[in-house]
Amino acid sequence: MLVLLPPSEGKAAAGRGAPLKPESLSLPGLAGARAAVLDGLVELCAADEEKARVALGLSEGLRGEVAKNLELRTAGARPAGELYTGVLYDALDLASLDTAARRRAGKSLLVFSGLWGAVRVGDRIPPYRCAMGVKLPGLGALGAFWREPMAEVMPEAAGDGLVLDLRSSAYTAAWKPKGAVAERTASVRVLHSQLVDGVEKRSVVSHFNKATKGRMVRDLLRAGARPKGPAELVTALRDLGYVVEAEAPARSGRTWELDVVVTEIH
């Protein structure tokens, strides 16, 4: 099982250890593209702080993040699973998993990134600011830039097993499963169900959507679940107590779409 995750805007401070070693990152086929984005990002931030702030979509209060991007090659790095601190990662809580579950996480979790393309949670990277929607001079929109290199490496990374796609829309732009891989891929939407005047109303709540996805991945890792495809994933999630609604795609070469329905927001 390969689980595709979005990154988070929230990140821990730089680590105290060695700086980034690009050659050590997973998916070495992305090395050239990573170098190009890193060079472009550093050049942008070195040239004009205000233009860089606007290009990166940073508020005035986050202006200091531009200077931090200048230190990407020298700042202390830490495992990606420790670096990302957003809602999904707080709920996933990798640090509290037992040894076996952490080992499974290292093999199955892949985090998409505007700067790195995609990394595994054990890959050591420095804190950065560069979302997939950013446009870099000479490279253009990163979502489009990453499509070709990701198309080359992702089929091999996916292998012949299930792909559980939990990415947000900005990051799905960088790679969309096709053909046989798509048929083994399941995307998940979390819906909040509540009764309003006796009528069920369903809605997507962003914060809870992320938290539920984090808990769902955590539960799958702890259970040692190994679903071979989307149908087996539905069964595994239901066995873990989730309310899941799903139908097989009507046409071949399409991904499965799963709705996880919850009644409590926390």
GROMACS .gro file of N, CA and C in nm, residues 34-188:
model
  465
   34ARG      N    1   1.433   1.841  -0.858
   34ARG     CA    2   1.450   1.900  -0.724
   34ARG      C    3   1.557   2.008  -0.726
   35ALA      N    4   1.668   1.981  -0.792
   35ALA     CA    5   1.775   2.079  -0.798
   35ALA      C    6   1.729   2.206  -0.868
   36ALA      N    7   1.651   2.191  -0.975
   36ALA     CA    8   1.602   2.307  -1.049
   36ALA      C    9   1.509   2.392  -0.964
   37VAL      N   10   1.419   2.327  -0.890
   37VAL     CA   11   1.324   2.402  -0.805
   37VAL      C   12   1.399   2.468  -0.690
   38LEU      N   13   1.493   2.396  -0.629
   38LEU     CA   14   1.571   2.453  -0.519
   38LEU      C   15   1.648   2.575  -0.566
   39ASP      N   16   1.715   2.565  -0.679
   39ASP     CA   17   1.789   2.679  -0.733
   39ASP      C   18   1.696   2.796  -0.762
   40GLY      N   19   1.580   2.767  -0.822
   40GLY     CA   20   1.486   2.873  -0.856
   40GLY      C   21   1.429   2.942  -0.733
   41LEU      N   22   1.400   2.862  -0.630
   41LEU     CA   23   1.344   2.919  -0.507
   41LEU      C   24   1.446   3.007  -0.435
   42VAL      N   25   1.569   2.961  -0.424
   42VAL     CA   26   1.673   3.040  -0.358
   42VAL      C   27   1.701   3.168  -0.435
   43GLU      N   28   1.705   3.159  -0.568
   43GLU     CA   29   1.729   3.279  -0.650
   43GLU      C   30   1.616   3.380  -0.632
   44LEU      N   31   1.491   3.331  -0.629
   44LEU     CA   32   1.378   3.420  -0.608
   44LEU      C   33   1.388   3.493  -0.476
   45CYS      N   34   1.420   3.420  -0.371
   45CYS     CA   35   1.424   3.479  -0.237
   45CYS      C   36   1.544   3.570  -0.217
   46ALA      N   37   1.652   3.548  -0.292
   46ALA     CA   38   1.771   3.631  -0.279
   46ALA      C   39   1.757   3.762  -0.356
   47ALA      N   40   1.676   3.763  -0.461
   47ALA     CA   41   1.668   3.879  -0.550
   47ALA      C   42   1.589   3.995  -0.491
   48ASP      N   43   1.470   3.968  -0.440
   48ASP     CA   44   1.382   4.075  -0.392
   48ASP      C   45   1.287   4.016  -0.289
   49GLU      N   46   1.304   4.055  -0.164
   49GLU     CA   47   1.226   3.995  -0.056
   49GLU      C   48   1.076   4.016  -0.074
   50GLU      N   49   1.035   4.135  -0.115
   50GLU     CA   50   0.893   4.163  -0.128
   50GLU      C   51   0.832   4.083  -0.243
   51LYS      N   52   0.899   4.078  -0.357
   51LYS     CA   53   0.848   4.000  -0.469
   51LYS      C   54   0.841   3.851  -0.432
   52ALA      N   55   0.939   3.805  -0.358
   52ALA     CA   56   0.941   3.665  -0.316
   52ALA      C   57   0.825   3.637  -0.220
   53ARG      N   58   0.801   3.730  -0.128
   53ARG     CA   59   0.690   3.712  -0.032
   53ARG      C   60   0.558   3.699  -0.105
   54VAL      N   61   0.535   3.784  -0.203
   54VAL     CA   62   0.411   3.780  -0.279
   54VAL      C   63   0.403   3.652  -0.361
   55ALA      N   64   0.512   3.616  -0.427
   55ALA     CA   65   0.512   3.496  -0.512
   55ALA      C   66   0.486   3.370  -0.431
   56LEU      N   67   0.533   3.368  -0.307
   56LEU     CA   68   0.515   3.251  -0.221
   56LEU      C   69   0.382   3.253  -0.148
   57GLY      N   70   0.305   3.360  -0.164
   57GLY     CA   71   0.174   3.368  -0.099
   57GLY      C   72   0.183   3.384   0.051
   58LEU      N   73   0.286   3.453   0.099
   58LEU     CA   74   0.307   3.470   0.242
   58LEU      C   75   0.247   3.602   0.290
   59SER      N   76   0.188   3.599   0.409
   59SER     CA   77   0.138   3.722   0.468
   59SER      C   78   0.255   3.807   0.516
   60GLU      N   79   0.227   3.932   0.549
   60GLU     CA   80   0.332   4.022   0.599
   60GLU      C   81   0.397   3.964   0.724
   61GLY      N   82   0.316   3.898   0.806
   61GLY     CA   83   0.369   3.841   0.930
   61GLY      C   84   0.464   3.724   0.908
   62LEU      N   85   0.460   3.668   0.787
   62LEU     CA   86   0.548   3.554   0.755
   62LEU      C   87   0.664   3.595   0.665
   63ARG      N   88   0.692   3.723   0.658
   63ARG     CA   89   0.799   3.773   0.572
   63ARG      C   90   0.932   3.704   0.604
   64GLY      N   91   0.954   3.672   0.730
   64GLY     CA   92   1.080   3.609   0.770
   64GLY      C   93   1.104   3.474   0.705
   65GLU      N   94   0.998   3.411   0.654
   65GLU     CA   95   1.014   3.282   0.588
   65GLU      C   96   1.094   3.294   0.459
   66VAL      N   97   1.094   3.411   0.399
   66VAL     CA   98   1.173   3.431   0.277
   66VAL      C   99   1.321   3.413   0.307
   67ALA      N  100   1.367   3.472   0.416
   67ALA     CA  101   1.508   3.460   0.454
   67ALA      C  102   1.543   3.315   0.488
   68LYS      N  103   1.450   3.244   0.548
   68LYS     CA  104   1.477   3.104   0.583
   68LYS      C  105   1.500   3.020   0.458
   69ASN      N  106   1.430   3.053   0.350
   69ASN     CA  107   1.449   2.978   0.226
   69ASN      C  108   1.592   2.994   0.172
   70LEU      N  109   1.659   3.103   0.209
   70LEU     CA  110   1.796   3.124   0.163
   70LEU      C  111   1.892   3.027   0.231
   71GLU      N  112   1.848   2.965   0.340
   71GLU     CA  113   1.935   2.876   0.418
   71GLU      C  114   1.906   2.728   0.392
   72LEU      N  115   1.831   2.699   0.288
   72LEU     CA  116   1.788   2.561   0.266
   72LEU      C  117   1.903   2.464   0.251
   73ARG      N  118   2.014   2.508   0.197
   73ARG     CA  119   2.127   2.416   0.175
   73ARG      C  120   2.212   2.397   0.300
   74THR      N  121   2.197   2.485   0.399
   74THR     CA  122   2.282   2.477   0.519
   74THR      C  123   2.206   2.452   0.648
   75ALA      N  124   2.075   2.476   0.648
   75ALA     CA  125   1.995   2.456   0.770
   75ALA      C  126   1.992   2.309   0.810
   76GLY      N  127   1.980   2.284   0.938
   76GLY     CA  128   1.969   2.147   0.985
   76GLY      C  129   1.844   2.080   0.932
   77ALA      N  130   1.856   1.957   0.891
   77ALA     CA  131   1.741   1.882   0.836
   77ALA      C  132   1.689   1.784   0.940
   78ARG      N  133   1.564   1.744   0.922
   78ARG     CA  134   1.503   1.643   1.008
   78ARG      C  135   1.409   1.558   0.925
   79PRO      N  136   1.372   1.439   0.972
   79PRO     CA  137   1.281   1.355   0.894
   79PRO      C  138   1.152   1.428   0.860
   80ALA      N  139   1.105   1.410   0.738
   80ALA     CA  140   0.983   1.478   0.694
   80ALA      C  141   0.866   1.449   0.787
   81GLY      N  142   0.861   1.328   0.842
   81GLY     CA  143   0.753   1.293   0.933
   81GLY      C  144   0.754   1.373   1.062
   82GLU      N  145   0.870   1.430   1.096
   82GLU     CA  146   0.881   1.519   1.212
   82GLU      C  147   0.866   1.665   1.173
   83LEU      N  148   0.903   1.696   1.049
   83LEU     CA  149   0.901   1.836   1.005
   83LEU      C  150   0.760   1.891   0.993
   84TYR      N  151   0.670   1.813   0.931
   84TYR     CA  152   0.534   1.861   0.909
   84TYR      C  153   0.453   1.851   1.038
   85THR      N  154   0.390   1.961   1.076
   85THR     CA  155   0.322   1.968   1.206
   85THR      C  156   0.175   2.009   1.194
   86GLY      N  157   0.117   2.002   1.076
   86GLY     CA  158  -0.021   2.043   1.058
   86GLY      C  159  -0.120   1.946   1.117
   87VAL      N  160  -0.249   1.974   1.096
   87VAL     CA  161  -0.357   1.897   1.156
   87VAL      C  162  -0.349   1.749   1.123
   88LEU      N  163  -0.327   1.716   0.995
   88LEU     CA  164  -0.320   1.575   0.956
   88LEU      C  165  -0.207   1.504   1.028
   89TYR      N  166  -0.091   1.569   1.037
   89TYR     CA  167   0.026   1.505   1.097
   89TYR      C  168   0.014   1.497   1.249
   90ASP      N  169  -0.054   1.593   1.308
   90ASP     CA  170  -0.080   1.584   1.452
   90ASP      C  171  -0.168   1.463   1.483
   91ALA      N  172  -0.268   1.440   1.399
   91ALA     CA  173  -0.358   1.326   1.420
   91ALA      C  174  -0.287   1.194   1.388
   92LEU      N  175  -0.201   1.195   1.289
   92LEU     CA  176  -0.124   1.076   1.253
   92LEU      C  177  -0.027   1.039   1.364
   93ASP      N  178   0.038   1.139   1.424
   93ASP     CA  179   0.124   1.122   1.542
   93ASP      C  180   0.223   1.006   1.525
   94LEU      N  181   0.307   1.018   1.425
   94LEU     CA  182   0.401   0.911   1.393
   94LEU      C  183   0.490   0.874   1.511
   95ALA      N  184   0.531   0.973   1.590
   95ALA     CA  185   0.626   0.949   1.698
   95ALA      C  186   0.572   0.851   1.802
   96SER      N  187   0.441   0.844   1.818
   96SER     CA  188   0.384   0.758   1.922
   96SER      C  189   0.349   0.618   1.872
   97LEU      N  190   0.371   0.591   1.743
   97LEU     CA  191   0.344   0.458   1.690
   97LEU      C  192   0.449   0.359   1.741
   98ASP      N  193   0.410   0.233   1.750
   98ASP     CA  194   0.508   0.133   1.790
   98ASP      C  195   0.606   0.109   1.675
   99THR      N  196   0.712   0.034   1.704
   99THR     CA  197   0.819   0.016   1.607
   99THR      C  198   0.771  -0.042   1.475
  100ALA      N  199   0.685  -0.143   1.483
  100ALA     CA  200   0.637  -0.208   1.360
  100ALA      C  201   0.554  -0.111   1.276
  101ALA      N  202   0.468  -0.032   1.341
  101ALA     CA  203   0.384   0.064   1.268
  101ALA      C  204   0.469   0.174   1.207
  102ARG      N  205   0.571   0.219   1.279
  102ARG     CA  206   0.660   0.321   1.222
  102ARG      C  207   0.736   0.267   1.101
  103ARG      N  208   0.774   0.141   1.108
  103ARG     CA  209   0.842   0.081   0.994
  103ARG      C  210   0.749   0.076   0.873
  104ARG      N  211   0.624   0.042   0.897
  104ARG     CA  212   0.527   0.039   0.788
  104ARG      C  213   0.506   0.180   0.731
  105ALA      N  214   0.506   0.280   0.820
  105ALA     CA  215   0.489   0.418   0.775
  105ALA      C  216   0.605   0.460   0.685
  106GLY      N  217   0.725   0.421   0.721
  106GLY     CA  218   0.842   0.457   0.641
  106GLY      C  219   0.837   0.400   0.501
  107LYS      N  220   0.774   0.285   0.486
  107LYS     CA  221   0.766   0.220   0.356
  107LYS      C  222   0.647   0.267   0.273
  108SER      N  223   0.540   0.308   0.340
  108SER     CA  224   0.415   0.331   0.266
  108SER      C  225   0.373   0.477   0.251
  109LEU      N  226   0.425   0.567   0.332
  109LEU     CA  227   0.379   0.707   0.326
  109LEU      C  228   0.468   0.790   0.235
  110LEU      N  229   0.406   0.864   0.145
  110LEU     CA  230   0.478   0.950   0.052
  110LEU      C  231   0.413   1.088   0.056
  111VAL      N  232   0.493   1.189   0.091
  111VAL     CA  233   0.442   1.325   0.107
  111VAL      C  234   0.477   1.407  -0.017
  112PHE      N  235   0.376   1.462  -0.082
  112PHE     CA  236   0.400   1.548  -0.199
  112PHE      C  237   0.441   1.687  -0.153
  113SER      N  238   0.523   1.753  -0.234
  113SER     CA  239   0.581   1.881  -0.194
  113SER      C  240   0.610   1.967  -0.315
  114GLY      N  241   0.582   2.097  -0.304
  114GLY     CA  242   0.614   2.187  -0.413
  114GLY      C  243   0.764   2.196  -0.438
  115LEU      N  244   0.845   2.182  -0.334
  115LEU     CA  245   0.990   2.192  -0.346
  115LEU      C  246   1.056   2.060  -0.382
  116TRP      N  247   1.014   1.951  -0.320
  116TRP     CA  248   1.084   1.823  -0.336
  116TRP      C  249   1.013   1.727  -0.431
  117GLY      N  250   0.895   1.760  -0.476
  117GLY     CA  251   0.818   1.667  -0.558
  117GLY      C  252   0.743   1.569  -0.469
  118ALA      N  253   0.816   1.477  -0.409
  118ALA     CA  254   0.759   1.385  -0.311
  118ALA      C  255   0.874   1.326  -0.231
  119VAL      N  256   0.851   1.305  -0.102
  119VAL     CA  257   0.952   1.246  -0.014
  119VAL      C  258   0.884   1.145   0.078
  120ARG      N  259   0.961   1.051   0.126
  120ARG     CA  260   0.911   0.959   0.228
  120ARG      C  261   0.929   1.023   0.364
  121VAL      N  262   0.854   0.975   0.464
  121VAL     CA  263   0.855   1.041   0.594
  121VAL      C  264   0.989   1.029   0.664
  122GLY      N  265   1.073   0.937   0.622
  122GLY     CA  266   1.205   0.924   0.682
  122GLY      C  267   1.311   1.008   0.615
  123ASP      N  268   1.280   1.069   0.502
  123ASP     CA  269   1.375   1.155   0.432
  123ASP      C  270   1.401   1.282   0.513
  124ARG      N  271   1.526   1.318   0.528
  124ARG     CA  272   1.563   1.436   0.608
  124ARG      C  273   1.564   1.560   0.518
  125ILE      N  274   1.480   1.658   0.553
  125ILE     CA  275   1.470   1.783   0.477
  125ILE      C  276   1.464   1.900   0.574
  126PRO      N  277   1.506   2.020   0.530
  126PRO     CA  278   1.497   2.139   0.615
  126PRO      C  279   1.358   2.203   0.603
  127PRO      N  280   1.321   2.287   0.698
  127PRO     CA  281   1.194   2.360   0.684
  127PRO      C  282   1.201   2.456   0.566
  128TYR      N  283   1.088   2.474   0.498
  128TYR     CA  284   1.086   2.556   0.376
  128TYR      C  285   0.947   2.614   0.358
  129ARG      N  286   0.938   2.709   0.266
  129ARG     CA  287   0.808   2.763   0.225
  129ARG      C  288   0.802   2.763   0.073
  130CYS      N  289   0.725   2.672   0.018
  130CYS     CA  290   0.711   2.664  -0.127
  130CYS      C  291   0.597   2.569  -0.159
  131ALA      N  292   0.477   2.621  -0.170
  131ALA     CA  293   0.361   2.538  -0.196
  131ALA      C  294   0.355   2.499  -0.344
  132MET      N  295   0.274   2.398  -0.374
  132MET     CA  296   0.263   2.349  -0.511
  132MET      C  297   0.202   2.453  -0.605
  133GLY      N  298   0.129   2.549  -0.551
  133GLY     CA  299   0.067   2.652  -0.636
  133GLY      C  300   0.159   2.767  -0.672
  134VAL      N  301   0.281   2.766  -0.620
  134VAL     CA  302   0.376   2.875  -0.645
  134VAL      C  303   0.424   2.871  -0.790
  135LYS      N  304   0.449   2.991  -0.846
  135LYS     CA  305   0.510   3.003  -0.978
  135LYS      C  306   0.651   3.058  -0.961
  136LEU      N  307   0.750   2.984  -1.008
  136LEU     CA  308   0.888   3.028  -0.998
  136LEU      C  309   0.937   3.079  -1.133
  137PRO      N  310   1.015   3.186  -1.133
  137PRO     CA  311   1.070   3.238  -1.259
  137PRO      C  312   1.147   3.129  -1.334
  138GLY      N  313   1.116   3.114  -1.461
  138GLY     CA  314   1.185   3.017  -1.543
  138GLY      C  315   1.126   2.878  -1.538
  139LEU      N  316   1.048   2.847  -1.433
  139LEU     CA  317   0.989   2.714  -1.417
  139LEU      C  318   0.837   2.716  -1.431
  140GLY      N  319   0.777   2.828  -1.398
  140GLY     CA  320   0.631   2.838  -1.404
  140GLY      C  321   0.565   2.777  -1.283
  141ALA      N  322   0.438   2.743  -1.298
  141ALA     CA  323   0.360   2.685  -1.188
  141ALA      C  324   0.416   2.547  -1.154
  142LEU      N  325   0.442   2.525  -1.026
  142LEU     CA  326   0.508   2.400  -0.987
  142LEU      C  327   0.419   2.278  -1.009
  143GLY      N  328   0.288   2.294  -0.997
  143GLY     CA  329   0.199   2.181  -1.021
  143GLY      C  330   0.219   2.125  -1.160
  144ALA      N  331   0.235   2.214  -1.258
  144ALA     CA  332   0.258   2.171  -1.396
  144ALA      C  333   0.402   2.125  -1.417
  145PHE      N  334   0.497   2.193  -1.352
  145PHE     CA  335   0.638   2.158  -1.367
  145PHE      C  336   0.666   2.014  -1.324
  146TRP      N  337   0.600   1.970  -1.217
  146TRP     CA  338   0.629   1.838  -1.161
  146TRP      C  339   0.564   1.724  -1.239
  147ARG      N  340   0.472   1.752  -1.329
  147ARG     CA  341   0.397   1.644  -1.393
  147ARG      C  342   0.486   1.546  -1.469
  148GLU      N  343   0.578   1.597  -1.547
  148GLU     CA  344   0.662   1.507  -1.627
  148GLU      C  345   0.755   1.423  -1.539
  149PRO      N  346   0.832   1.483  -1.448
  149PRO     CA  347   0.919   1.398  -1.365
  149PRO      C  348   0.841   1.302  -1.275
  150MET      N  349   0.725   1.345  -1.224
  150MET     CA  350   0.646   1.256  -1.139
  150MET      C  351   0.588   1.140  -1.220
  151ALA      N  352   0.550   1.168  -1.345
  151ALA     CA  353   0.495   1.062  -1.431
  151ALA      C  354   0.599   0.954  -1.456
  152GLU      N  355   0.726   0.989  -1.450
  152GLU     CA  356   0.833   0.893  -1.475
  152GLU      C  357   0.861   0.805  -1.354
  153VAL      N  358   0.846   0.859  -1.232
  153VAL     CA  359   0.886   0.783  -1.114
  153VAL      C  360   0.769   0.720  -1.037
  154MET      N  361   0.650   0.778  -1.049
  154MET     CA  362   0.541   0.732  -0.965
  154MET      C  363   0.488   0.592  -0.997
  155PRO      N  364   0.478   0.552  -1.123
  155PRO     CA  365   0.431   0.416  -1.149
  155PRO      C  366   0.516   0.310  -1.080
  156GLU      N  367   0.648   0.329  -1.080
  156GLU     CA  368   0.735   0.234  -1.011
  156GLU      C  369   0.715   0.241  -0.860
  157ALA      N  370   0.700   0.363  -0.806
  157ALA     CA  371   0.677   0.379  -0.663
  157ALA      C  372   0.546   0.313  -0.620
  158ALA      N  373   0.446   0.322  -0.706
  158ALA     CA  374   0.315   0.264  -0.674
  158ALA      C  375   0.319   0.112  -0.679
  159GLY      N  376   0.406   0.056  -0.762
  159GLY     CA  377   0.414  -0.089  -0.773
  159GLY      C  378   0.284  -0.147  -0.824
  160ASP      N  379   0.250  -0.265  -0.774
  160ASP     CA  380   0.127  -0.331  -0.819
  160ASP      C  381   0.023  -0.338  -0.708
  161GLY      N  382   0.037  -0.251  -0.606
  161GLY     CA  383  -0.056  -0.254  -0.494
  161GLY      C  384  -0.149  -0.134  -0.489
  162LEU      N  385  -0.222  -0.124  -0.381
  162LEU     CA  386  -0.317  -0.016  -0.358
  162LEU      C  387  -0.245   0.118  -0.346
  163VAL      N  388  -0.304   0.222  -0.403
  163VAL     CA  389  -0.261   0.360  -0.382
  163VAL      C  390  -0.376   0.434  -0.312
  164LEU      N  391  -0.351   0.479  -0.192
  164LEU     CA  392  -0.451   0.554  -0.115
  164LEU      C  393  -0.415   0.701  -0.127
  165ASP      N  394  -0.494   0.776  -0.201
  165ASP     CA  395  -0.464   0.915  -0.234
  165ASP      C  396  -0.539   1.009  -0.141
  166LEU      N  397  -0.466   1.072  -0.049
  166LEU     CA  398  -0.526   1.165   0.047
  166LEU      C  399  -0.478   1.308   0.023
  167ARG      N  400  -0.426   1.335  -0.094
  167ARG     CA  401  -0.373   1.468  -0.124
  167ARG      C  402  -0.486   1.570  -0.143
  168SER      N  403  -0.453   1.695  -0.117
  168SER     CA  404  -0.545   1.804  -0.148
  168SER      C  405  -0.533   1.835  -0.296
  169SER      N  406  -0.629   1.912  -0.348
  169SER     CA  407  -0.638   1.934  -0.493
  169SER      C  408  -0.512   1.996  -0.552
  170ALA      N  409  -0.447   2.086  -0.479
  170ALA     CA  410  -0.327   2.151  -0.533
  170ALA      C  411  -0.218   2.050  -0.563
  171TYR      N  412  -0.213   1.943  -0.486
  171TYR     CA  413  -0.105   1.846  -0.501
  171TYR      C  414  -0.141   1.732  -0.596
  172THR      N  415  -0.270   1.710  -0.619
  172THR     CA  416  -0.307   1.611  -0.719
  172THR      C  417  -0.269   1.658  -0.859
  173ALA      N  418  -0.250   1.790  -0.875
  173ALA     CA  419  -0.212   1.844  -1.005
  173ALA      C  420  -0.076   1.793  -1.050
  174ALA      N  421   0.010   1.757  -0.956
  174ALA     CA  422   0.146   1.715  -0.989
  174ALA      C  423   0.152   1.572  -1.043
  175TRP      N  424   0.055   1.491  -1.010
  175TRP     CA  425   0.052   1.353  -1.062
  175TRP      C  426  -0.087   1.296  -1.049
  176LYS      N  427  -0.139   1.246  -1.159
  176LYS     CA  428  -0.268   1.179  -1.160
  176LYS      C  429  -0.249   1.037  -1.210
  177PRO      N  430  -0.287   0.938  -1.129
  177PRO     CA  431  -0.270   0.798  -1.171
  177PRO      C  432  -0.345   0.770  -1.300
  178LYS      N  433  -0.285   0.687  -1.383
  178LYS     CA  434  -0.347   0.650  -1.509
  178LYS      C  435  -0.347   0.499  -1.527
  179GLY      N  436  -0.437   0.453  -1.614
  179GLY     CA  437  -0.439   0.312  -1.650
  179GLY      C  438  -0.458   0.218  -1.533
  180ALA      N  439  -0.376   0.114  -1.528
  180ALA     CA  440  -0.389   0.012  -1.424
  180ALA      C  441  -0.365   0.069  -1.285
  181VAL      N  442  -0.274   0.166  -1.275
  181VAL     CA  443  -0.248   0.228  -1.143
  181VAL      C  444  -0.374   0.299  -1.095
  182ALA      N  445  -0.443   0.369  -1.184
  182ALA     CA  446  -0.565   0.440  -1.146
  182ALA      C  447  -0.669   0.343  -1.092
  183GLU      N  448  -0.678   0.226  -1.151
  183GLU     CA  449  -0.778   0.127  -1.107
  183GLU      C  450  -0.747   0.073  -0.968
  184ARG      N  451  -0.623   0.088  -0.924
  184ARG     CA  452  -0.584   0.044  -0.790
  184ARG      C  453  -0.577   0.160  -0.692
  185THR      N  454  -0.626   0.277  -0.735
  185THR     CA  455  -0.617   0.397  -0.654
  185THR      C  456  -0.753   0.434  -0.595
  186ALA      N  457  -0.751   0.474  -0.469
  186ALA     CA  458  -0.873   0.520  -0.402
  186ALA      C  459  -0.847   0.656  -0.340
  187SER      N  460  -0.931   0.753  -0.374
  187SER     CA  461  -0.926   0.884  -0.308
  187SER      C  462  -1.036   0.890  -0.203
  188VAL      N  463  -1.015   0.971  -0.101
  188VAL     CA  464  -1.108   0.973   0.013
  188VAL      C  465  -1.159   1.114   0.038
   0.00000   0.00000   0.00000
